[in-house]
Short mmCIF file of C-alpha atoms in Angstrom, two decimals:
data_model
loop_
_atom_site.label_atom_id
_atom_site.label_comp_id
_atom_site.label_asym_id
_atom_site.label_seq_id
_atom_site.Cartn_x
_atom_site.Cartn_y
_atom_site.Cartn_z
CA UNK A 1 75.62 92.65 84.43
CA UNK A 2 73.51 89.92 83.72
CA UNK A 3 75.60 87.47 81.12
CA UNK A 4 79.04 87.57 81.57
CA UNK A 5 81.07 88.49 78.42
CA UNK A 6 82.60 86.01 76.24
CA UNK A 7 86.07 85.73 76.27
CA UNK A 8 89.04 83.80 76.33
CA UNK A 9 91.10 85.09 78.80
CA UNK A 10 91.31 85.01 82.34
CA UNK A 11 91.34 88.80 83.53
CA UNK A 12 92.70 87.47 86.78
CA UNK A 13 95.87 86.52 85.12
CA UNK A 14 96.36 89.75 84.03
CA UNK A 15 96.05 91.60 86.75
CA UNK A 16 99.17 91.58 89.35
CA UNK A 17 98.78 90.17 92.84
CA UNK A 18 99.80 93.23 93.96
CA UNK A 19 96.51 94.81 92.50
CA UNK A 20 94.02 92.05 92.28
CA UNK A 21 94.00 90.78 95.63
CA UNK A 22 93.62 94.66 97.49
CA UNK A 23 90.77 95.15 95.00
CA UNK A 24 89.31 91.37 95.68
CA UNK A 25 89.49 93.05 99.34
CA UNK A 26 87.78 95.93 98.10
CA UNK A 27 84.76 94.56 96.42
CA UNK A 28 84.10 91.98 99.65
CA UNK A 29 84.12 94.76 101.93
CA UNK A 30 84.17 98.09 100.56
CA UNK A 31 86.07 99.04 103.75
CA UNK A 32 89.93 99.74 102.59
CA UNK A 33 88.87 103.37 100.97
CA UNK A 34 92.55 104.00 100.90
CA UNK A 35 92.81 101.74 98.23
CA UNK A 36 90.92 103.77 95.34
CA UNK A 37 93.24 106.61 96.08
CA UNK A 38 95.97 104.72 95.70
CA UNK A 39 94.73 102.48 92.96
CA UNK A 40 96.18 105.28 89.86
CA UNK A 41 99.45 105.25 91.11
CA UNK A 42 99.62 101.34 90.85
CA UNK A 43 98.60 101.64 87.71
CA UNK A 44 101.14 103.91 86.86
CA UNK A 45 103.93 102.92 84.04
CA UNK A 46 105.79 106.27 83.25
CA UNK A 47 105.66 109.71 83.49
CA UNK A 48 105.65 110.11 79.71
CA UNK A 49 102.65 112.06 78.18
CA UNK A 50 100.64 109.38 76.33
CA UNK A 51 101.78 106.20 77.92
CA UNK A 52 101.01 107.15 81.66
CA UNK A 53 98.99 104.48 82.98
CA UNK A 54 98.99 100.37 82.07
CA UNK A 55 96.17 100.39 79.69
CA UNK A 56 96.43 96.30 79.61
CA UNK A 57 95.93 96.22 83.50
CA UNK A 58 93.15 98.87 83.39
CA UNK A 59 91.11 97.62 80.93
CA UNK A 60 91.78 93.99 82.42
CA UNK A 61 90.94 95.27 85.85
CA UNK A 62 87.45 96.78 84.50
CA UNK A 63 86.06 93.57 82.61
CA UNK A 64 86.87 91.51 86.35
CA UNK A 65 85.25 94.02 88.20
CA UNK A 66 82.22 94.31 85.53
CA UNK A 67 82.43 89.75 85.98
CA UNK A 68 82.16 90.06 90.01
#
């Protein structure tokens, strides 16, 4: 991605510790494979059809991997 997309917010923010700073890991090293299989169940809210995974956090977690 050439130009970074405009927006307000910092993605960072929105993405737990918990998540942000194994996936930081990730991207420096692309060693820790263990954390893509893990990686849906973190994002994991409920077992209920239709509200399964924290869409917030996802789409957060795509625009600050899309920015690194």
């Amino acid at each position: 991605m050439a130009i970074e997309p405009k927006s307000n917010l910092n993605m960072a923010s929105i993405i737990p510790d918990s998540i942000r700073l194994p996936l930081d890991a990730y991207l420096r090293t692309r060693s820790a494979v263990d954390f893509l299989s893990a990686l849906p169940g973190m994002l994991q809210i409920s077992e209920n059809p239709g509200s399964k995974y924290n869409s917030t956090v996802m789409n957060a977690m795509v625009l600050y991997v899309g920015m690194k």
